[in-house]
CSV table of C-alpha atoms in Angstrom, one decimal:
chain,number,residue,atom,x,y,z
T,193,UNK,CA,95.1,113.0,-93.7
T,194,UNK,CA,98.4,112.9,-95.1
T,195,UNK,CA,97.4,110.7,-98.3
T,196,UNK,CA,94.6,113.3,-98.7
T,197,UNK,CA,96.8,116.6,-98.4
T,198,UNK,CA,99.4,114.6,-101.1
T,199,UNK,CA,97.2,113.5,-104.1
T,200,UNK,CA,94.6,116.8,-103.2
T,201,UNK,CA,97.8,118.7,-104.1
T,202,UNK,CA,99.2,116.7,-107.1
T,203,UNK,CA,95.6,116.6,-108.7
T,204,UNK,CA,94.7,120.2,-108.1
T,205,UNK,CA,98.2,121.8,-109.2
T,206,UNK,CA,97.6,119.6,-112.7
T,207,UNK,CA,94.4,120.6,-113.0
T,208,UNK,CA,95.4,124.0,-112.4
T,209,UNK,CA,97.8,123.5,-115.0
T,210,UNK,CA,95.6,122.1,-118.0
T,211,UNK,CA,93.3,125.1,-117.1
T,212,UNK,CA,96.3,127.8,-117.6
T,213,UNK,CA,97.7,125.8,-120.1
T,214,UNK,CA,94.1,126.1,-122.1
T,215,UNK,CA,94.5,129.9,-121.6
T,216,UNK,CA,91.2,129.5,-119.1
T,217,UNK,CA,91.2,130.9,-115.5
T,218,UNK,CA,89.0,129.4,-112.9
T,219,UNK,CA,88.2,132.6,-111.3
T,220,UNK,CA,89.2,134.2,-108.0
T,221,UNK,CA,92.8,134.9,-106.6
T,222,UNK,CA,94.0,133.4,-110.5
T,223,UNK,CA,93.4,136.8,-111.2
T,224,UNK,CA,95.9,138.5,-108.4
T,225,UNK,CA,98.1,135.6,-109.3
T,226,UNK,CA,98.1,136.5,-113.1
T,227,UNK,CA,99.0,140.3,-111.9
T,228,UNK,CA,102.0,138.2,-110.0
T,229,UNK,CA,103.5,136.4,-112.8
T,230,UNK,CA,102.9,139.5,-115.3
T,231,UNK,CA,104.5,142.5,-113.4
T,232,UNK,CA,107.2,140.2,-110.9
T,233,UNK,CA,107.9,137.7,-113.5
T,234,UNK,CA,107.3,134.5,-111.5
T,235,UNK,CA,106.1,131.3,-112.8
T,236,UNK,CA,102.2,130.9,-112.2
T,237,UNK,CA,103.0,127.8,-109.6
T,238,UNK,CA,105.2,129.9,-108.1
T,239,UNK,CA,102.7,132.7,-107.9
T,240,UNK,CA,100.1,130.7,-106.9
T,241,UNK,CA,102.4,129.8,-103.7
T,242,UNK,CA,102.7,133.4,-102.4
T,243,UNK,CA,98.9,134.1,-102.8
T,244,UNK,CA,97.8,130.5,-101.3
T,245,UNK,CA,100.6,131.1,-98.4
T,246,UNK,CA,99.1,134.4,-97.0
T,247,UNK,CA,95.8,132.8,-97.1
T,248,UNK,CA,96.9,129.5,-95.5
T,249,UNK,CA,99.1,132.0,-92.9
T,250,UNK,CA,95.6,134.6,-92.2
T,251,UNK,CA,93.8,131.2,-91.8
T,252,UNK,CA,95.7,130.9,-88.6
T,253,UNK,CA,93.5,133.1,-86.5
T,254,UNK,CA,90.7,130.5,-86.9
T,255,UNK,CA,92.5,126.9,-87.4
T,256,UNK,CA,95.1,124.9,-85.7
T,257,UNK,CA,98.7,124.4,-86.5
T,258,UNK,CA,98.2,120.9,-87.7
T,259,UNK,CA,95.3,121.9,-90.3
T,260,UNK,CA,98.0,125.2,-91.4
T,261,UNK,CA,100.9,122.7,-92.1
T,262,UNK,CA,98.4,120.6,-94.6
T,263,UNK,CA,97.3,123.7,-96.0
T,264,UNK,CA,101.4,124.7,-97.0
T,265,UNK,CA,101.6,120.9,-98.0
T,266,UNK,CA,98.9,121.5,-100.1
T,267,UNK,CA,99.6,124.9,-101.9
T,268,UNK,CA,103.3,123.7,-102.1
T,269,UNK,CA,102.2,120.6,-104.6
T,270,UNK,CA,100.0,122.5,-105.8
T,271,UNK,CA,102.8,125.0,-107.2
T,272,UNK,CA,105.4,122.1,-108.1
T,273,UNK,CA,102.7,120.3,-110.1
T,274,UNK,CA,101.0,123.4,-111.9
T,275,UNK,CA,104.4,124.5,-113.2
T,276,UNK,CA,105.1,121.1,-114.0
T,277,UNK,CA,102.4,121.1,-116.6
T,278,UNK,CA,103.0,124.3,-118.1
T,279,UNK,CA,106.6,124.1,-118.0
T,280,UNK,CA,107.5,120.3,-119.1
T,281,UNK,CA,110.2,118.5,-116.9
T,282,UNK,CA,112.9,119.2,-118.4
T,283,UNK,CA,115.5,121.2,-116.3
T,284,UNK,CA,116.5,123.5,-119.2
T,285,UNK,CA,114.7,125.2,-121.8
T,286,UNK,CA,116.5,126.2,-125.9
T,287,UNK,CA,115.3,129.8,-126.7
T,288,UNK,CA,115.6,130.1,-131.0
T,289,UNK,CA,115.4,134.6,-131.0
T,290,UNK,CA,115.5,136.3,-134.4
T,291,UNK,CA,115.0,139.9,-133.5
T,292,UNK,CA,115.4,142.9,-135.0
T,293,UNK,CA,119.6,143.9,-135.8
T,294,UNK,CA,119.3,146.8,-134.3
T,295,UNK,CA,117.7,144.9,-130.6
T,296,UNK,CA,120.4,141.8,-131.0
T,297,UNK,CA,123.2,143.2,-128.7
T,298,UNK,CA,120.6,144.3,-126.3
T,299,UNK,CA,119.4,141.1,-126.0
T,300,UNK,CA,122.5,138.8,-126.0
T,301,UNK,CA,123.3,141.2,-123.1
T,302,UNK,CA,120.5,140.9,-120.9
T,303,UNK,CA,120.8,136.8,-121.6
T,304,UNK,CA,124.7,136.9,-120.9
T,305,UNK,CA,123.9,138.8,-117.6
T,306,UNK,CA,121.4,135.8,-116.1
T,307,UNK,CA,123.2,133.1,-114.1
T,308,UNK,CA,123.5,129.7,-116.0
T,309,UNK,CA,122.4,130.9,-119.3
T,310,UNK,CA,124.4,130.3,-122.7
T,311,UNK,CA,124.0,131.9,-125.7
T,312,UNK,CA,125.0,131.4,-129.0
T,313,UNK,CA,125.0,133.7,-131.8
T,314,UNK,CA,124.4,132.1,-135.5
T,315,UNK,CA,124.1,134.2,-138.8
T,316,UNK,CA,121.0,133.3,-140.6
T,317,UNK,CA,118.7,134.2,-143.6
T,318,UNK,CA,115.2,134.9,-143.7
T,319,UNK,CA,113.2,132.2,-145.6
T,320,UNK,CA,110.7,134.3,-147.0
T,321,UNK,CA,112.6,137.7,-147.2
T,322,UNK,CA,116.3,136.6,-148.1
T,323,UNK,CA,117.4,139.3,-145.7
T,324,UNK,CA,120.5,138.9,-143.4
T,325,UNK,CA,119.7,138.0,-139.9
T,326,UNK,CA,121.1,137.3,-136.7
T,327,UNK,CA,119.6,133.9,-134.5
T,328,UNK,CA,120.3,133.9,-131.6
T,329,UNK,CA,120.4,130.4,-129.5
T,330,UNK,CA,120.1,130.7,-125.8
T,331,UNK,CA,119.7,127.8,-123.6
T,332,UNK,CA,117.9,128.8,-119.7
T,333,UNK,CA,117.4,126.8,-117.0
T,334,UNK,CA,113.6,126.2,-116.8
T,335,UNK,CA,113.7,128.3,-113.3
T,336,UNK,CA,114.4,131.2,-115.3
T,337,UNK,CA,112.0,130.8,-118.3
T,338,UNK,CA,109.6,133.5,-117.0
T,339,UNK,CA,112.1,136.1,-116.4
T,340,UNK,CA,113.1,135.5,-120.2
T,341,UNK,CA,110.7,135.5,-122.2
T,342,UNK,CA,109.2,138.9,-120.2
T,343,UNK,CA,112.6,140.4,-120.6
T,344,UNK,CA,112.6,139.3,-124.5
T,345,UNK,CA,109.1,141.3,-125.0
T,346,UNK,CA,110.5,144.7,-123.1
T,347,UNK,CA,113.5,144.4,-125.4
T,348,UNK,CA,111.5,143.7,-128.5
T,349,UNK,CA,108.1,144.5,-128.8
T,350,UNK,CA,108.2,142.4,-132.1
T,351,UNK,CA,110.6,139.7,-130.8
T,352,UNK,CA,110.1,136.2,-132.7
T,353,UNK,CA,111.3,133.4,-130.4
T,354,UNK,CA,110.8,130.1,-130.6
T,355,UNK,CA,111.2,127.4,-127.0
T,356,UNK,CA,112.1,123.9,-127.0
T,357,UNK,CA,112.3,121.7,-124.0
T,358,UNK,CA,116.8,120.5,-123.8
T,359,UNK,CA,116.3,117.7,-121.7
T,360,UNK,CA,120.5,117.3,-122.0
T,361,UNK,CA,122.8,120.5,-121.9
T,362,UNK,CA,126.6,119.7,-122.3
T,363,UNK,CA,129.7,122.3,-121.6
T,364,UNK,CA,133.2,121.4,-121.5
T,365,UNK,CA,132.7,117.7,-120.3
T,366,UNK,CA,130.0,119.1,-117.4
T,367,UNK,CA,126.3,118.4,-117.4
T,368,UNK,CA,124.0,122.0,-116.7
């Protein structure tokens, strides 16, 4: 049963992740999960956790604590290996923001005030326009990738940003 709750887990959270990945939804609680990342900010494995954990818990009333503890098992790889796809494997992620001037303060703030993000400022020209312009390099760990780019779009409506996987992030001699 064991074997059977582990790859059922790893196979269903990377199919779950081509689908989101492909911009598809299979129907159902996707839906309330979708809500979930949009308005909380959480990562859709990590939204798909809380929604399949109620479930799994009401599902108590009718099944025994052995069958509950495969169903966590289950929604818990589920979750790791959904984000997994989305996300890559790397453990931090390079944000490349150009915004507008007036939004570049208000931005570096709100990266600044997040735990274990860096951010660099670099001036910069516009390729096409030749106008002045501020680029801002951030590097986040990939825990906190939702939570940034959401936060980008309520600073800037018209926020370009561009995200690279950093698979090695060095500061003064310590690996992040």
């Amino acid at each position: 049963m064991i074997v059977i709750a582990i790859l059922g887990g790893v196979f269903a959270g990377i199919g779950y992740g081509l689908i989101y990945k492909s911009n598809f939804s299979t129907g159902g609680t996707d839906v309330i999960i979708g809500i979930i990342c949009k308005y909380l900010k959480f990562s859709m494995g990590n939204a798909g956790l809380i929604v399949n954990a109620i479930i799994v818990g009401i599902g108590k009333i009718a099944f025994p604590w052995s069958t509950i503890l495969y169903g966590v098992l289950v929604s818990y790889l589920i979750s790791i290996f959904t984000d997994k796809v989305l996300l890559g494997i790397s453990k931090s992620k390079a944000f490349y923001i150009v915004s507008n001037k007036k939004k570049d303060d208000m931005i570096r703030n709100f990266l600044v005030s997040l735990p274990g993000v860096g951010v660099t400022v670099i001036d910069a020209e516009g390729g096409y326009s030749s106008d002045s312009q501020t680029l801002l390099l951030a590097v986040v760990p990939t825990s906190n990738y939702f939570v940034v780019k959401e936060g980008l779009k309520e600073i800037d409506r018209n926020v370009f940003f561009l995200v690279c996987d950093s698979y090695e992030v060095r500061n003064s001699g310590d690996d992040l």
